[in-house]
Amino acid sequence: MSHTFDHIVIGAGISGLGAAHLSARQGLKTLVLEASERVGGCIHSLRFEALDGFWIEAGGHTCFNSYGNLLSILDDLDLTRQVRPKPSLSYRLWKNGKRRSILSALHPLEALGSLPRILREPKAGRSVRDYYSAILGRRNYQDLLRHAFQAVICQPADHYPAEALFRRKPRRKDVVKAFTFARGVSTIPETLAAQSGLEVRTSQRIDRIEALTTGFRVQLADGQALAAAYLTLAVPPDAAAQLLPLGFDELRALVGNIGMSEIETLVLAVRREDLQLAPFAGLIGVDSPFYSAVSRDFLPDERYRGLAFHFRPGMLSLEEQVRVACASLGIIPERILAQAQVRNRLPALRAGHLAVVERIDQALAGKRLGLTGNWFIGISMEDALTRTRSEHQRLFGD
Ligand SMILES: Cc1cc2nc3c(=O)[nH]c(=O)nc-3n(C[C@H](O)[C@H](O)[C@H](O)COP(=O)(O)OP(=O)(O)OC[C@H]3O[C@@H](n4cnc5c(N)ncnc54)[C@H](O)[C@@H]3O)c2cc1C
């Protein structure tokens, strides 16, 4: 069968669009197939048309000048000069029905006593609880860090791999430290998908994928069959395990073992004058039904303020979530101007994950199949694009 495309990418989150961008720039005929009706995946600047397009980040919200792979793509798209700086606002804790400062939960003497261990405690292979209890003290971990980390990864943090949480990366001096865009971070996937030279199809259902001697055949539910010399799966691990063709059984078993965490996100917009709180970055839930609430105060709007509350799954009805969110903001539910529910999913990595990635990479060696996503190095946009770039280099060279 003659190949319709050089490269088919499945999944139009930042990982998949990044992979498609890199191959299209190399002159390869590239197609992206996305299951949902929009691109961006976890990047979702939710726009309320009834509020003149006022938007709130329902997923990823902050990019940093240490995101070298992301910035190189922004350079390609001529987007780097459009970045908007994010001022440094503080998070507050939401604990026992009260907003409190982060420092109120810190045990300074314990932190001072434990901190010298940072120089000798190994990080590799250890869980977040194990490593951070060692370097900042058990009580600091239990009372503060555990909740702060849960807020970042939107899931219980204890068993998450310490090495996947924060990685030091060089910063680009010509770019502000933390940034977004005038219409939110969805500007990035939307610009990637709209560029000429690559085709993106949304609302696609894939029935199955077959491995051919010279590539892959993708059978769509609408009866169409597409073929490509190279295939990249840029979907969550459970979806990747389902899509992997026959003959990739070891990979399917490894990938299918990686868990996912569900997040029930509630996005709320209110009139500026109805929210009495000073501008803030958001709330960190301490033993609360939500992991975190992220405000839109970093880019103030004249008329509205907004927040995205990231709730633990299956705990509260929508009405109860609204009540909890309003209580934490000190408003009554009648003050809500617009709201939306979004389902977010993030990989639930476990200590020892990097050894699993090594085995995945051994099984991929010599194949024309790429696997990328936020479930290899870590869950940030840059972690996802770091994997995307290394898979691109393996498949297509520099
Ligand atoms: C609430 C929240 C806050 C975050 N905050 C930040 C932050 O501030 N900074 C940061 O760097 N990162 C942040 N992240 C993480 C970051 O946004 C994500 O990890 C990253 O965007 C994931 O990109 P991805 O392409 O790997 O996966 P996804 O975004 O999950 O994309 C996968 C895509 O595959 C599609 N798909 C799934 N199955 C199929 C199928 N069978 N066929 C076709 N398509 C399919 C999905 O619809 C989706 O579009 C946050 C994430 C969340 C949820």
GROMACS .gro file of C-alpha atoms and ligand atoms in nm:
model
  451
    1MET     CA    1   0.000   0.000   0.000
    2SER     CA    2   0.137   0.346  -0.085
    3HIS     CA    3   0.166   0.573   0.218
    4THR     CA    4  -0.082   0.854   0.239
    5PHE     CA    5   0.128   1.035   0.499
    6ASP     CA    6   0.489   1.024   0.613
    7HIS     CA    7   0.389   1.063   0.976
    8ILE     CA    8   0.056   1.023   1.156
    9VAL     CA    9   0.032   1.157   1.512
   10ILE     CA   10  -0.254   1.050   1.737
   11GLY     CA   11  -0.355   1.304   2.001
   12ALA     CA   12  -0.354   1.685   1.969
   13GLY     CA   13  -0.234   1.784   2.315
   14ILE     CA   14   0.095   1.974   2.340
   15SER     CA   15   0.294   1.647   2.303
   16GLY     CA   16   0.125   1.543   1.978
   17LEU     CA   17   0.111   1.892   1.825
   18GLY     CA   18   0.479   1.938   1.918
   19ALA     CA   19   0.565   1.608   1.744
   20ALA     CA   20   0.366   1.708   1.434
   21HIS     CA   21   0.526   2.054   1.428
   22LEU     CA   22   0.878   1.908   1.433
   23SER     CA   23   0.814   1.656   1.155
   24ALA     CA   24   0.621   1.905   0.939
   25ARG     CA   25   0.914   2.150   0.967
   26GLN     CA   26   1.136   1.875   0.837
   27GLY     CA   27   0.916   1.863   0.524
   28LEU     CA   28   0.735   1.540   0.618
   29LYS     CA   29   0.369   1.510   0.522
   30THR     CA   30   0.212   1.504   0.868
   31LEU     CA   31  -0.141   1.438   0.992
   32VAL     CA   32  -0.275   1.470   1.349
   33LEU     CA   33  -0.585   1.275   1.454
   34GLU     CA   34  -0.761   1.399   1.770
   35ALA     CA   35  -1.058   1.230   1.939
   36SER     CA   36  -1.213   1.540   2.097
   37GLU     CA   37  -1.368   1.835   1.916
   38ARG     CA   38  -1.089   2.074   2.019
   39VAL     CA   39  -0.710   2.069   2.027
   40GLY     CA   40  -0.497   2.126   2.339
   41GLY     CA   41  -0.593   1.835   2.570
   42CYS     CA   42  -0.496   1.946   2.923
   43ILE     CA   43  -0.431   2.298   2.792
   44HIS     CA   44  -0.774   2.457   2.788
   45SER     CA   45  -0.829   2.832   2.821
   46LEU     CA   46  -1.204   2.807   2.867
   47ARG     CA   47  -1.377   3.105   2.708
   48PHE     CA   48  -1.723   3.222   2.817
   49GLU     CA   49  -1.891   3.369   2.508
   50ALA     CA   50  -2.171   3.516   2.726
   51LEU     CA   51  -1.900   3.716   2.912
   52ASP     CA   52  -1.745   3.858   2.593
   53GLY     CA   53  -1.484   3.585   2.573
   54PHE     CA   54  -1.358   3.620   2.934
   55TRP     CA   55  -1.140   3.311   2.982
   56ILE     CA   56  -1.016   3.103   3.274
   57GLU     CA   57  -0.749   2.832   3.257
   58ALA     CA   58  -0.927   2.499   3.316
   59GLY     CA   59  -0.596   2.308   3.289
   60GLY     CA   60  -0.229   2.409   3.238
   61HIS     CA   61  -0.183   2.776   3.322
   62THR     CA   62   0.183   2.877   3.357
   63CYS     CA   63   0.486   2.851   3.130
   64PHE     CA   64   0.838   2.936   3.250
   65ASN     CA   65   1.153   3.068   3.087
   66SER     CA   66   1.313   2.731   3.174
   67TYR     CA   67   1.083   2.562   2.918
   68GLY     CA   68   1.351   2.548   2.645
   69ASN     CA   69   1.173   2.305   2.412
   70LEU     CA   70   0.848   2.498   2.438
   71LEU     CA   71   1.029   2.829   2.376
   72SER     CA   72   1.202   2.695   2.067
   73ILE     CA   73   0.858   2.604   1.925
   74LEU     CA   74   0.724   2.948   2.025
   75ASP     CA   75   1.022   3.101   1.837
   76ASP     CA   76   0.930   2.896   1.526
   77LEU     CA   77   0.570   3.021   1.549
   78ASP     CA   78   0.678   3.381   1.617
   79LEU     CA   79   0.489   3.367   1.947
   80THR     CA   80   0.776   3.442   2.189
   81ARG     CA   81   0.729   3.816   2.152
   82GLN     CA   82   0.357   3.784   2.234
   83VAL     CA   83   0.411   3.635   2.582
   84ARG     CA   84   0.248   3.820   2.872
   85PRO     CA   85   0.435   3.819   3.204
   86LYS     CA   86   0.264   3.659   3.501
   87PRO     CA   87   0.312   3.865   3.818
   88SER     CA   88   0.409   3.671   4.126
   89LEU     CA   89   0.091   3.639   4.336
   90SER     CA   90   0.068   3.418   4.646
   91TYR     CA   91  -0.121   3.099   4.704
   92ARG     CA   92  -0.319   3.061   5.028
   93LEU     CA   93  -0.410   2.744   5.215
   94TRP     CA   94  -0.777   2.645   5.252
   95LYS     CA   95  -0.778   2.461   5.583
   96ASN     CA   96  -1.066   2.385   5.822
   97GLY     CA   97  -1.293   2.632   5.644
   98LYS     CA   98  -1.044   2.922   5.661
   99ARG     CA   99  -0.793   3.086   5.427
  100ARG     CA  100  -0.448   3.088   5.586
  101SER     CA  101  -0.097   3.186   5.483
  102ILE     CA  102   0.139   2.915   5.361
  103LEU     CA  103   0.389   3.003   5.635
  104SER     CA  104   0.126   2.926   5.901
  105ALA     CA  105   0.175   2.553   5.825
  106LEU     CA  106   0.557   2.559   5.823
  107HIS     CA  107   0.759   2.418   6.114
  108PRO     CA  108   1.072   2.636   6.073
  109LEU     CA  109   1.295   2.466   6.330
  110GLU     CA  110   1.230   2.122   6.182
  111ALA     CA  111   1.302   2.261   5.833
  112LEU     CA  112   1.631   2.418   5.948
  113GLY     CA  113   1.739   2.098   6.120
  114SER     CA  114   1.660   1.877   5.821
  115LEU     CA  115   1.775   2.100   5.535
  116PRO     CA  116   2.148   2.007   5.542
  117ARG     CA  117   2.037   1.656   5.438
  118ILE     CA  118   1.951   1.798   5.094
  119LEU     CA  119   2.321   1.759   5.010
  120ARG     CA  120   2.338   1.387   5.082
  121GLU     CA  121   1.986   1.249   5.031
  122PRO     CA  122   1.954   1.073   4.692
  123LYS     CA  123   1.640   1.154   4.491
  124ALA     CA  124   1.646   0.877   4.227
  125GLY     CA  125   1.390   0.600   4.268
  126ARG     CA  126   1.231   0.757   4.580
  127SER     CA  127   0.875   0.868   4.642
  128VAL     CA  128   0.784   1.230   4.707
  129ARG     CA  129   0.691   1.145   5.068
  130ASP     CA  130   1.014   0.961   5.134
  131TYR     CA  131   1.245   1.222   4.982
  132TYR     CA  132   1.079   1.544   5.103
  133SER     CA  133   1.017   1.408   5.457
  134ALA     CA  134   1.392   1.343   5.469
  135ILE     CA  135   1.503   1.687   5.353
  136LEU     CA  136   1.241   1.911   5.520
  137GLY     CA  137   1.114   1.695   5.807
  138ARG     CA  138   0.812   1.467   5.851
  139ARG     CA  139   0.585   1.731   6.003
  140ASN     CA  140   0.663   1.982   5.729
  141TYR     CA  141   0.583   1.715   5.472
  142GLN     CA  142   0.256   1.612   5.639
  143ASP     CA  143   0.126   1.961   5.718
  144LEU     CA  144   0.247   2.162   5.420
  145LEU     CA  145   0.444   1.999   5.138
  146ARG     CA  146   0.206   1.708   5.081
  147HIS     CA  147  -0.078   1.951   5.015
  148ALA     CA  148   0.132   2.186   4.803
  149PHE     CA  149   0.252   1.897   4.583
  150GLN     CA  150  -0.102   1.759   4.553
  151ALA     CA  151  -0.209   2.103   4.435
  152VAL     CA  152   0.059   2.094   4.162
  153ILE     CA  153  -0.006   1.742   4.033
  154CYS     CA  154  -0.383   1.733   4.113
  155GLN     CA  155  -0.366   1.390   4.279
  156PRO     CA  156  -0.239   1.232   4.601
  157ALA     CA  157   0.137   1.300   4.610
  158ASP     CA  158   0.282   1.045   4.858
  159HIS     CA  159   0.383   0.775   4.606
  160TYR     CA  160   0.464   1.004   4.312
  161PRO     CA  161   0.832   0.981   4.198
  162ALA     CA  162   1.038   1.262   4.354
  163GLU     CA  163   1.256   1.293   4.041
  164ALA     CA  164   0.947   1.359   3.823
  165LEU     CA  165   0.830   1.657   4.027
  166PHE     CA  166   1.085   1.936   3.978
  167ARG     CA  167   1.386   1.927   3.751
  168ARG     CA  168   1.637   2.209   3.728
  169LYS     CA  169   1.662   2.345   3.375
  170PRO     CA  170   1.851   2.640   3.227
  171ARG     CA  171   1.651   2.963   3.203
  172ARG     CA  172   1.628   3.180   2.893
  173LYS     CA  173   1.737   3.529   3.001
  174ASP     CA  174   1.555   3.706   2.715
  175VAL     CA  175   1.215   3.579   2.832
  176VAL     CA  176   1.020   3.675   3.148
  177LYS     CA  177   1.029   3.414   3.425
  178ALA     CA  178   0.663   3.306   3.414
  179PHE     CA  179   0.429   3.381   3.128
  180THR     CA  180   0.099   3.328   2.954
  181PHE     CA  181  -0.075   3.488   2.652
  182ALA     CA  182  -0.346   3.754   2.614
  183ARG     CA  183  -0.598   3.479   2.532
  184GLY     CA  184  -0.447   3.216   2.763
  185VAL     CA  185  -0.209   2.926   2.703
  186SER     CA  186  -0.449   2.768   2.451
  187THR     CA  187  -0.287   3.017   2.211
  188ILE     CA  188   0.000   2.765   2.184
  189PRO     CA  189  -0.191   2.452   2.069
  190GLU     CA  190  -0.428   2.663   1.859
  191THR     CA  191  -0.140   2.831   1.673
  192LEU     CA  192   0.042   2.499   1.631
  193ALA     CA  193  -0.268   2.337   1.481
  194ALA     CA  194  -0.348   2.630   1.251
  195GLN     CA  195  -0.006   2.653   1.084
  196SER     CA  196   0.024   2.563   0.720
  197GLY     CA  197   0.214   2.244   0.638
  198LEU     CA  198   0.037   2.018   0.880
  199GLU     CA  199  -0.316   1.880   0.885
  200VAL     CA  200  -0.515   1.836   1.207
  201ARG     CA  201  -0.846   1.648   1.214
  202THR     CA  202  -1.055   1.670   1.534
  203SER     CA  203  -1.349   1.445   1.641
  204GLN     CA  204  -1.177   1.136   1.499
  205ARG     CA  205  -1.250   0.785   1.621
  206ILE     CA  206  -0.984   0.526   1.559
  207ASP     CA  207  -1.103   0.165   1.539
  208ARG     CA  208  -0.766  -0.004   1.523
  209ILE     CA  209  -0.407   0.032   1.407
  210GLU     CA  210  -0.217  -0.236   1.216
  211ALA     CA  211   0.159  -0.262   1.181
  212LEU     CA  212   0.270  -0.310   0.817
  213THR     CA  213   0.618  -0.404   0.703
  214THR     CA  214   0.674  -0.044   0.590
  215GLY     CA  215   0.473   0.148   0.848
  216PHE     CA  216   0.121   0.157   0.990
  217ARG     CA  217  -0.241   0.149   0.877
  218VAL     CA  218  -0.494   0.348   1.083
  219GLN     CA  219  -0.855   0.235   1.049
  220LEU     CA  220  -1.108   0.506   1.140
  221ALA     CA  221  -1.460   0.435   1.266
  222ASP     CA  222  -1.609   0.620   0.965
  223GLY     CA  223  -1.460   0.351   0.734
  224GLN     CA  224  -1.157   0.552   0.612
  225ALA     CA  225  -0.816   0.387   0.624
  226LEU     CA  226  -0.496   0.594   0.639
  227ALA     CA  227  -0.139   0.478   0.608
  228ALA     CA  228   0.190   0.628   0.718
  229ALA     CA  229   0.555   0.530   0.730
  230TYR     CA  230   0.581   0.654   1.091
  231LEU     CA  231   0.329   0.671   1.371
  232THR     CA  232   0.344   0.862   1.700
  233LEU     CA  233   0.100   0.794   1.982
  234ALA     CA  234   0.065   1.109   2.195
  235VAL     CA  235  -0.231   1.002   2.407
  236PRO     CA  236  -0.260   0.905   2.778
  237PRO     CA  237  -0.114   0.561   2.862
  238ASP     CA  238  -0.451   0.383   2.889
  239ALA     CA  239  -0.548   0.509   2.541
  240ALA     CA  240  -0.202   0.420   2.403
  241ALA     CA  241  -0.233   0.063   2.539
  242GLN     CA  242  -0.563   0.028   2.352
  243LEU     CA  243  -0.428   0.170   2.026
  244LEU     CA  244  -0.099  -0.024   2.010
  245PRO     CA  245  -0.113  -0.268   1.718
  246LEU     CA  246  -0.071  -0.646   1.741
  247GLY     CA  247   0.294  -0.736   1.773
  248PHE     CA  248   0.361  -0.470   2.038
  249ASP     CA  249   0.247  -0.688   2.328
  250GLU     CA  250   0.535  -0.619   2.568
  251LEU     CA  251   0.486  -0.244   2.518
  252ARG     CA  252   0.111  -0.277   2.573
  253ALA     CA  253   0.169  -0.453   2.905
  254LEU     CA  254   0.420  -0.190   3.025
  255VAL     CA  255   0.215   0.110   2.915
  256GLY     CA  256  -0.117  -0.037   3.032
  257ASN     CA  257   0.023  -0.058   3.386
  258ILE     CA  258   0.066   0.318   3.418
  259GLY     CA  259  -0.227   0.463   3.610
  260MET     CA  260  -0.430   0.778   3.546
  261SER     CA  261  -0.575   1.023   3.793
  262GLU     CA  262  -0.916   1.182   3.730
  263ILE     CA  263  -0.986   1.543   3.823
  264GLU     CA  264  -1.328   1.710   3.835
  265THR     CA  265  -1.263   2.071   3.745
  266LEU     CA  266  -1.521   2.340   3.818
  267VAL     CA  267  -1.465   2.674   3.647
  268LEU     CA  268  -1.641   2.980   3.793
  269ALA     CA  269  -1.666   3.344   3.684
  270VAL     CA  270  -1.796   3.629   3.901
  271ARG     CA  271  -1.823   4.008   3.875
  272ARG     CA  272  -1.511   4.187   4.000
  273GLU     CA  273  -1.705   4.378   4.263
  274ASP     CA  274  -1.861   4.059   4.403
  275LEU     CA  275  -1.529   3.906   4.511
  276GLN     CA  276  -1.380   4.090   4.808
  277LEU     CA  277  -1.051   3.896   4.821
  278ALA     CA  278  -0.728   4.075   4.725
  279PRO     CA  279  -0.573   3.938   4.402
  280PHE     CA  280  -0.421   3.596   4.471
  281ALA     CA  281  -0.273   3.304   4.278
  282GLY     CA  282  -0.517   3.052   4.419
  283LEU     CA  283  -0.589   2.815   4.704
  284ILE     CA  284  -0.416   2.495   4.814
  285GLY     CA  285  -0.666   2.254   4.968
  286VAL     CA  286  -0.556   2.102   5.302
  287ASP     CA  287  -0.757   1.782   5.356
  288SER     CA  288  -1.023   1.951   5.145
  289PRO     CA  289  -1.241   1.811   4.863
  290PHE     CA  290  -1.036   2.014   4.614
  291TYR     CA  291  -0.664   1.980   4.550
  292SER     CA  292  -0.630   2.340   4.436
  293ALA     CA  293  -0.808   2.640   4.297
  294VAL     CA  294  -0.623   2.849   4.038
  295SER     CA  295  -0.731   3.210   3.994
  296ARG     CA  296  -0.727   3.420   3.679
  297ASP     CA  297  -0.595   3.722   3.873
  298PHE     CA  298  -0.255   3.698   3.698
  299LEU     CA  299  -0.407   3.878   3.399
  300PRO     CA  300  -0.670   4.108   3.550
  301ASP     CA  301  -0.992   4.177   3.364
  302GLU     CA  302  -1.186   4.503   3.411
  303ARG     CA  303  -1.518   4.331   3.477
  304TYR     CA  304  -1.470   3.972   3.587
  305ARG     CA  305  -1.266   3.742   3.807
  306GLY     CA  306  -1.249   3.367   3.773
  307LEU     CA  307  -1.115   3.048   3.926
  308ALA     CA  308  -1.078   2.682   3.834
  309PHE     CA  309  -1.132   2.444   4.127
  310HIS     CA  310  -0.970   2.103   4.080
  311PHE     CA  311  -1.178   1.857   4.284
  312ARG     CA  312  -1.097   1.502   4.391
  313PRO     CA  313  -1.310   1.265   4.180
  314GLY     CA  314  -1.636   1.105   4.295
  315MET     CA  315  -1.663   1.292   4.628
  316LEU     CA  316  -1.916   1.570   4.577
  317SER     CA  317  -2.215   1.642   4.354
  318LEU     CA  318  -2.195   1.951   4.136
  319GLU     CA  319  -2.416   2.142   4.379
  320GLU     CA  320  -2.187   2.050   4.670
  321GLN     CA  321  -1.878   2.148   4.472
  322VAL     CA  322  -2.033   2.489   4.402
  323ARG     CA  323  -2.111   2.530   4.773
  324VAL     CA  324  -1.754   2.440   4.877
  325ALA     CA  325  -1.603   2.668   4.612
  326CYS     CA  326  -1.825   2.961   4.713
  327ALA     CA  327  -1.749   2.911   5.083
  328SER     CA  328  -1.376   2.927   5.010
  329LEU     CA  329  -1.426   3.255   4.821
  330GLY     CA  330  -1.666   3.407   5.073
  331ILE     CA  331  -1.951   3.449   4.822
  332ILE     CA  332  -2.299   3.302   4.783
  333PRO     CA  333  -2.372   3.075   4.482
  334GLU     CA  334  -2.612   3.337   4.341
  335ARG     CA  335  -2.308   3.557   4.265
  336ILE     CA  336  -2.177   3.309   4.004
  337LEU     CA  337  -2.216   3.460   3.657
  338ALA     CA  338  -2.101   3.161   3.454
  339GLN     CA  339  -1.970   2.813   3.534
  340ALA     CA  340  -1.848   2.504   3.349
  341GLN     CA  341  -1.736   2.153   3.438
  342VAL     CA  342  -1.427   2.006   3.275
  343ARG     CA  343  -1.286   1.655   3.307
  344ASN     CA  344  -0.909   1.660   3.343
  345ARG     CA  345  -0.686   1.354   3.354
  346LEU     CA  346  -0.320   1.330   3.453
  347PRO     CA  347  -0.086   1.032   3.477
  348ALA     CA  348  -0.048   0.882   3.826
  349LEU     CA  349   0.324   0.802   3.814
  350ARG     CA  350   0.483   0.594   4.089
  351ALA     CA  351   0.832   0.581   4.244
  352GLY     CA  352   1.056   0.370   4.018
  353HIS     CA  353   0.880   0.502   3.704
  354LEU     CA  354   1.205   0.588   3.523
  355ALA     CA  355   1.295   0.217   3.521
  356VAL     CA  356   0.962   0.148   3.345
  357VAL     CA  357   1.044   0.418   3.087
  358GLU     CA  358   1.380   0.249   3.023
  359ARG     CA  359   1.200  -0.078   2.946
  360ILE     CA  360   0.953   0.104   2.720
  361ASP     CA  361   1.245   0.258   2.531
  362GLN     CA  362   1.412  -0.081   2.489
  363ALA     CA  363   1.089  -0.220   2.341
  364LEU     CA  364   1.064   0.080   2.104
  365ALA     CA  365   1.424   0.058   1.977
  366GLY     CA  366   1.442   0.014   1.599
  367LYS     CA  367   1.065   0.061   1.554
  368ARG     CA  368   0.895   0.329   1.343
  369LEU     CA  369   0.662   0.397   1.634
  370GLY     CA  370   0.698   0.699   1.863
  371LEU     CA  371   0.544   0.720   2.210
  372THR     CA  372   0.521   1.055   2.381
  373GLY     CA  373   0.318   1.239   2.643
  374ASN     CA  374   0.324   1.375   2.995
  375TRP     CA  375   0.386   1.026   3.138
  376PHE     CA  376   0.759   0.980   3.076
  377ILE     CA  377   0.974   1.241   3.250
  378GLY     CA  378   0.706   1.436   3.437
  379ILE     CA  379   0.374   1.607   3.377
  380SER     CA  380   0.466   1.967   3.290
  381MET     CA  381   0.428   2.094   2.934
  382GLU     CA  382   0.808   2.109   2.908
  383ASP     CA  383   0.845   1.751   3.035
  384ALA     CA  384   0.600   1.642   2.766
  385LEU     CA  385   0.788   1.835   2.494
  386THR     CA  386   1.125   1.704   2.614
  387ARG     CA  387   0.997   1.352   2.547
  388THR     CA  388   0.847   1.463   2.216
  389ARG     CA  389   1.182   1.602   2.100
  390SER     CA  390   1.378   1.290   2.197
  391GLU     CA  391   1.126   1.069   2.015
  392HIS     CA  392   1.150   1.296   1.711
  393GLN     CA  393   1.528   1.260   1.713
  394ARG     CA  394   1.504   0.882   1.743
  395LEU     CA  395   1.259   0.854   1.451
  396PHE     CA  396   1.377   1.129   1.215
  397GLY     CA  397   1.720   1.248   1.326
  398ASP     CA  398   1.802   1.613   1.402
  399LIG     C1  399  -0.527   2.130   3.612
  399LIG     C2  400  -0.394   2.122   3.545
  399LIG     C3  401  -0.300   2.225   3.566
  399LIG     C4  402  -0.175   2.217   3.504
  399LIG     N1  403  -0.088   2.322   3.517
  399LIG     C5  404   0.027   2.321   3.447
  399LIG     C6  405   0.111   2.437   3.447
  399LIG     O1  406   0.077   2.539   3.503
  399LIG     N2  407   0.229   2.429   3.377
  399LIG     C7  408   0.267   2.318   3.310
  399LIG     O2  409   0.375   2.316   3.250
  399LIG     N3  410   0.186   2.209   3.304
  399LIG     C8  411   0.068   2.210   3.370
  399LIG     N4  412  -0.017   2.103   3.363
  399LIG     C9  413   0.027   1.983   3.289
  399LIG    C10  414   0.021   2.001   3.138
  399LIG     O3  415  -0.080   2.091   3.102
  399LIG    C11  416  -0.010   1.864   3.073
  399LIG     O4  417   0.065   1.761   3.131
  399LIG    C12  418   0.021   1.867   2.924
  399LIG     O5  419  -0.050   1.972   2.863
  399LIG    C13  420  -0.017   1.731   2.867
  399LIG     O6  421  -0.002   1.728   2.729
  399LIG     P1  422  -0.011   1.592   2.647
  399LIG     O7  423  -0.021   1.627   2.506
  399LIG     O8  424   0.099   1.502   2.689
  399LIG     O9  425  -0.144   1.518   2.697
  399LIG     P2  426  -0.294   1.564   2.685
  399LIG    O10  427  -0.302   1.711   2.701
  399LIG    O11  428  -0.369   1.478   2.778
  399LIG    O12  429  -0.332   1.531   2.533
  399LIG    C14  430  -0.367   1.405   2.489
  399LIG    C15  431  -0.464   1.421   2.373
  399LIG    O13  432  -0.494   1.293   2.321
  399LIG    C16  433  -0.632   1.288   2.289
  399LIG     N5  434  -0.675   1.148   2.285
  399LIG    C17  435  -0.693   1.061   2.388
  399LIG     N6  436  -0.731   0.940   2.341
  399LIG    C18  437  -0.735   0.949   2.205
  399LIG    C19  438  -0.766   0.858   2.100
  399LIG     N7  439  -0.801   0.731   2.124
  399LIG     N8  440  -0.760   0.903   1.972
  399LIG    C20  441  -0.724   1.030   1.944
  399LIG     N9  442  -0.694   1.122   2.039
  399LIG    C21  443  -0.700   1.082   2.169
  399LIG    C22  444  -0.696   1.369   2.402
  399LIG    O14  445  -0.827   1.410   2.365
  399LIG    C23  446  -0.598   1.484   2.416
  399LIG    O15  447  -0.629   1.592   2.332
  399LIG    C24  448  -0.143   2.106   3.421
  399LIG    C25  449  -0.238   2.006   3.400
  399LIG    C26  450  -0.361   2.012   3.460
  399LIG    C27  451  -0.464   1.906   3.434
   0.00000   0.00000   0.00000
